[in-house]
PDB file of C-alpha atoms in Angstrom:
ATOM      1  CA  UNK A  21       4.171-161.639 -40.404  1.00 54.00           C
ATOM      2  CA  UNK A  22       2.012-161.831 -43.513  1.00 63.00           C
ATOM      3  CA  UNK A  23      -0.039-164.643 -41.994  1.00 63.00           C
ATOM      4  CA  UNK A  24      -3.642-164.057 -41.043  1.00 59.00           C
ATOM      5  CA  UNK A  25      -4.997-163.615 -38.460  1.00 59.00           C
ATOM      6  CA  UNK A  26      -2.042-161.564 -37.242  1.00 76.00           C
ATOM      7  CA  UNK A  27      -2.624-158.438 -35.180  1.00 80.00           C
ATOM      8  CA  UNK A  28       0.150-156.560 -36.971  1.00 82.00           C
ATOM      9  CA  UNK A  29      -1.371-157.518 -40.320  1.00 80.00           C
ATOM     10  CA  UNK A  30      -4.947-156.612 -39.368  1.00 82.00           C
ATOM     11  CA  UNK A  31      -3.805-153.241 -37.996  1.00 86.00           C
ATOM     12  CA  UNK A  32      -1.989-152.427 -41.252  1.00 85.00           C
ATOM     13  CA  UNK A  33       1.476-152.485 -39.669  1.00 86.00           C
ATOM     14  CA  UNK A  34       2.949-155.199 -41.902  1.00 84.00           C
ATOM     15  CA  UNK A  35       1.829-153.490 -45.094  1.00 84.00           C
ATOM     16  CA  UNK A  36       1.964-149.880 -43.815  1.00 86.00           C
ATOM     17  CA  UNK A  37      -1.663-149.585 -44.896  1.00 85.00           C
ATOM     18  CA  UNK A  38      -4.372-147.284 -43.608  1.00 87.00           C
ATOM     19  CA  UNK A  39      -6.832-150.174 -43.913  1.00 85.00           C
ATOM     20  CA  UNK A  40      -7.435-151.420 -40.361  1.00 85.00           C
ATOM     21  CA  UNK A  41      -9.919-154.181 -39.736  1.00 79.00           C
ATOM     22  CA  UNK A  42     -10.564-157.527 -38.174  1.00 75.00           C
ATOM     23  CA  UNK A  43     -10.334-161.078 -39.455  1.00 69.00           C
ATOM     24  CA  UNK A  44     -13.622-160.594 -41.307  1.00 70.00           C
ATOM     25  CA  UNK A  45     -12.500-157.711 -43.486  1.00 72.00           C
ATOM     26  CA  UNK A  46     -11.404-154.113 -44.067  1.00 78.00           C
ATOM     27  CA  UNK A  47      -7.684-154.941 -43.869  1.00 81.00           C
ATOM     28  CA  UNK A  48      -5.061-154.905 -46.622  1.00 83.00           C
ATOM     29  CA  UNK A  49      -5.496-158.272 -48.328  1.00 81.00           C
ATOM     30  CA  UNK A  50      -2.486-157.941 -50.608  1.00 86.00           C
ATOM     31  CA  UNK A  51      -2.542-159.065 -54.243  1.00 89.00           C
ATOM     32  CA  UNK A  52      -3.837-162.171 -55.961  1.00 90.00           C
ATOM     33  CA  UNK A  53      -0.583-163.821 -57.065  1.00 89.00           C
ATOM     34  CA  UNK A  54      -2.007-164.749 -60.461  1.00 88.00           C
ATOM     35  CA  UNK A  55      -3.489-161.309 -61.257  1.00 90.00           C
ATOM     36  CA  UNK A  56      -0.737-159.171 -59.766  1.00 87.00           C
ATOM     37  CA  UNK A  57       0.967-156.489 -61.860  1.00 87.00           C
ATOM     38  CA  UNK A  58       4.654-155.648 -61.513  1.00 81.00           C
ATOM     39  CA  UNK A  59       5.157-154.293 -57.970  1.00 83.00           C
ATOM     40  CA  UNK A  60       7.342-151.255 -58.859  1.00 86.00           C
ATOM     41  CA  UNK A  61      10.283-152.177 -56.639  1.00 85.00           C
ATOM     42  CA  UNK A  62       8.356-153.044 -53.469  1.00 87.00           C
ATOM     43  CA  UNK A  63       8.226-156.639 -52.234  1.00 88.00           C
ATOM     44  CA  UNK A  64       4.513-157.428 -52.631  1.00 88.00           C
ATOM     45  CA  UNK A  65       2.282-159.236 -50.188  1.00 87.00           C
ATOM     46  CA  UNK A  66       0.354-161.865 -52.128  1.00 88.00           C
ATOM     47  CA  UNK A  67      -2.232-164.559 -51.630  1.00 86.00           C
ATOM     48  CA  UNK A  68      -3.330-167.710 -53.403  1.00 85.00           C
ATOM     49  CA  UNK A  69      -7.074-167.750 -54.114  1.00 83.00           C
ATOM     50  CA  UNK A  70      -7.034-171.523 -53.597  1.00 80.00           C
ATOM     51  CA  UNK A  71      -6.308-170.831 -49.914  1.00 76.00           C
ATOM     52  CA  UNK A  72      -9.517-168.841 -49.496  1.00 72.00           C
ATOM     53  CA  UNK A  73     -12.715-170.370 -48.132  1.00 70.00           C
ATOM     54  CA  UNK A  74     -16.233-169.764 -49.403  1.00 69.00           C
ATOM     55  CA  UNK A  75     -17.642-169.878 -45.878  1.00 69.00           C
ATOM     56  CA  UNK A  76     -17.176-166.662 -43.851  1.00 66.00           C
ATOM     57  CA  UNK A  77     -16.730-168.573 -40.570  1.00 63.00           C
ATOM     58  CA  UNK A  78     -13.805-170.558 -42.008  1.00 61.00           C
ATOM     59  CA  UNK A  79     -12.125-167.481 -43.474  1.00 62.00           C
ATOM     60  CA  UNK A  80      -9.664-166.988 -40.603  1.00 62.00           C
ATOM     61  CA  UNK A  81      -6.301-168.613 -41.325  1.00 66.00           C
ATOM     62  CA  UNK A  82      -4.300-167.877 -44.464  1.00 69.00           C
ATOM     63  CA  UNK A  83      -0.776-168.557 -45.607  1.00 76.00           C
ATOM     64  CA  UNK A  84      -0.291-165.237 -47.383  1.00 82.00           C
ATOM     65  CA  UNK A  85       3.273-164.495 -48.407  1.00 85.00           C
ATOM     66  CA  UNK A  86       5.701-161.968 -49.818  1.00 86.00           C
ATOM     67  CA  UNK A  87       6.142-162.939 -53.465  1.00 85.00           C
ATOM     68  CA  UNK A  88       9.405-162.815 -55.400  1.00 83.00           C
ATOM     69  CA  UNK A  89       9.075-163.320 -59.155  1.00 82.00           C
ATOM     70  CA  UNK A  90      11.830-163.199 -61.745  1.00 78.00           C
ATOM     71  CA  UNK A  91       9.834-160.934 -64.094  1.00 83.00           C
ATOM     72  CA  UNK A  92       9.549-158.213 -61.429  1.00 85.00           C
ATOM     73  CA  UNK A  93      13.271-157.497 -61.298  1.00 83.00           C
ATOM     74  CA  UNK A  94      14.682-156.074 -58.093  1.00 84.00           C
ATOM     75  CA  UNK A  95      12.234-155.704 -55.198  1.00 86.00           C
ATOM     76  CA  UNK A  96      12.901-154.766 -51.596  1.00 86.00           C
ATOM     77  CA  UNK A  97      11.302-154.297 -48.222  1.00 85.00           C
ATOM     78  CA  UNK A  98      12.350-152.753 -44.941  1.00 83.00           C
ATOM     79  CA  UNK A  99      11.994-154.898 -41.809  1.00 81.00           C
ATOM     80  CA  UNK A 100      10.914-153.593 -39.411  1.00 83.00           C
ATOM     81  CA  UNK A 101       9.185-150.833 -41.342  1.00 86.00           C
ATOM     82  CA  UNK A 102       8.572-147.305 -39.993  1.00 87.00           C
ATOM     83  CA  UNK A 103       5.089-148.098 -38.629  1.00 88.00           C
ATOM     84  CA  UNK A 104       6.343-151.171 -36.791  1.00 86.00           C
ATOM     85  CA  UNK A 105       9.209-149.171 -35.270  1.00 84.00           C
ATOM     86  CA  UNK A 106       6.769-146.485 -34.156  1.00 86.00           C
ATOM     87  CA  UNK A 107       4.334-148.947 -32.553  1.00 86.00           C
ATOM     88  CA  UNK A 108       6.844-151.283 -30.918  1.00 82.00           C
ATOM     89  CA  UNK A 109       9.343-148.517 -29.934  1.00 80.00           C
ATOM     90  CA  UNK A 110      12.418-150.705 -29.677  1.00 70.00           C
ATOM     91  CA  UNK A 111      15.485-148.983 -28.293  1.00 69.00           C
ATOM     92  CA  UNK A 112      17.876-151.698 -29.421  1.00 72.00           C
ATOM     93  CA  UNK A 113      18.811-152.583 -32.955  1.00 72.00           C
ATOM     94  CA  UNK A 114      16.399-155.196 -34.314  1.00 68.00           C
ATOM     95  CA  UNK A 115      17.757-158.672 -34.931  1.00 73.00           C
ATOM     96  CA  UNK A 116      16.071-161.589 -36.561  1.00 74.00           C
ATOM     97  CA  UNK A 117      16.076-164.441 -38.984  1.00 78.00           C
ATOM     98  CA  UNK A 118      15.053-164.230 -42.613  1.00 80.00           C
ATOM     99  CA  UNK A 119      13.105-167.317 -43.544  1.00 79.00           C
ATOM    100  CA  UNK A 120      12.560-168.166 -47.178  1.00 80.00           C
ATOM    101  CA  UNK A 121       9.923-170.836 -47.759  1.00 79.00           C
ATOM    102  CA  UNK A 122      10.340-172.436 -51.128  1.00 79.00           C
ATOM    103  CA  UNK A 123       7.408-173.907 -52.969  1.00 76.00           C
ATOM    104  CA  UNK A 124       7.340-177.679 -53.167  1.00 78.00           C
ATOM    105  CA  UNK A 125       7.293-179.047 -56.693  1.00 81.00           C
ATOM    106  CA  UNK A 126       5.059-182.012 -57.501  1.00 82.00           C
ATOM    107  CA  UNK A 127       7.185-185.145 -57.980  1.00 86.00           C
ATOM    108  CA  UNK A 128      10.294-182.910 -57.604  1.00 80.00           C
ATOM    109  CA  UNK A 129       9.764-181.594 -61.144  1.00 85.00           C
ATOM    110  CA  UNK A 130      10.213-177.864 -60.772  1.00 83.00           C
ATOM    111  CA  UNK A 131       9.617-175.250 -63.492  1.00 80.00           C
ATOM    112  CA  UNK A 132      12.610-173.405 -64.951  1.00 78.00           C
ATOM    113  CA  UNK A 133      11.818-170.236 -62.955  1.00 75.00           C
ATOM    114  CA  UNK A 134      12.047-172.114 -59.611  1.00 78.00           C
ATOM    115  CA  UNK A 135      14.910-171.050 -57.341  1.00 78.00           C
ATOM    116  CA  UNK A 136      16.453-173.738 -55.128  1.00 78.00           C
ATOM    117  CA  UNK A 137      18.101-173.347 -51.712  1.00 75.00           C
ATOM    118  CA  UNK A 138      21.457-174.059 -53.383  1.00 74.00           C
ATOM    119  CA  UNK A 139      20.969-171.188 -55.827  1.00 75.00           C
ATOM    120  CA  UNK A 140      20.178-168.849 -52.931  1.00 73.00           C
ATOM    121  CA  UNK A 141      23.300-169.883 -51.018  1.00 67.00           C
ATOM    122  CA  UNK A 142      25.479-169.524 -54.130  1.00 70.00           C
ATOM    123  CA  UNK A 143      23.834-166.198 -55.116  1.00 65.00           C
ATOM    124  CA  UNK A 144      23.402-167.343 -58.689  1.00 67.00           C
ATOM    125  CA  UNK A 145      19.753-166.357 -59.254  1.00 67.00           C
ATOM    126  CA  UNK A 146      18.386-164.765 -56.085  1.00 72.00           C
ATOM    127  CA  UNK A 147      20.316-162.109 -54.212  1.00 76.00           C
ATOM    128  CA  UNK A 148      19.480-161.170 -50.638  1.00 79.00           C
ATOM    129  CA  UNK A 149      20.991-158.151 -48.873  1.00 81.00           C
ATOM    130  CA  UNK A 150      20.659-157.164 -45.230  1.00 81.00           C
ATOM    131  CA  UNK A 151      21.692-153.646 -44.232  1.00 79.00           C
ATOM    132  CA  UNK A 152      23.167-153.221 -47.709  1.00 81.00           C
ATOM    133  CA  UNK A 153      25.440-156.265 -47.395  1.00 83.00           C
ATOM    134  CA  UNK A 154      24.968-159.538 -49.283  1.00 82.00           C
ATOM    135  CA  UNK A 155      23.835-162.575 -47.319  1.00 78.00           C
ATOM    136  CA  UNK A 156      26.684-165.061 -47.330  1.00 75.00           C
ATOM    137  CA  UNK A 157      25.261-167.935 -45.302  1.00 75.00           C
ATOM    138  CA  UNK A 158      22.155-169.982 -45.901  1.00 79.00           C
ATOM    139  CA  UNK A 159      20.997-172.910 -43.827  1.00 80.00           C
ATOM    140  CA  UNK A 160      18.270-175.349 -44.732  1.00 78.00           C
ATOM    141  CA  UNK A 161      15.741-175.866 -41.958  1.00 77.00           C
ATOM    142  CA  UNK A 162      13.656-178.899 -41.276  1.00 71.00           C
TER     143      UNK A 162
END
């Protein structure tokens, strides 16, 4: 999970980083979503500076996220990644759910670059593949 504080995040497992720390620092913080350069094909972990606190004691819970932007073209990630497989040593094939959290638009007025749940399910603007096969079913959660 990209959320903080998450043990897998702080230990560098989520990002396959050598930066290992605690909730007060020295871990891979990801990229500021507004200052981020093109990610060169890798799904980037990002954060919103507005979520950060100015008080060190409050700096413990963040809603960091993997960011998909139209201008970056095709990006991908492997879940679980090699470090996670090594640490958790699963002998069975991993199974899971891919959750896509869409940004809420003020007054339901979304910018042109916004991708809706309908566009994901119809594969018109965002394409999701699992094990090399296109996702064919999307369900809206509550």
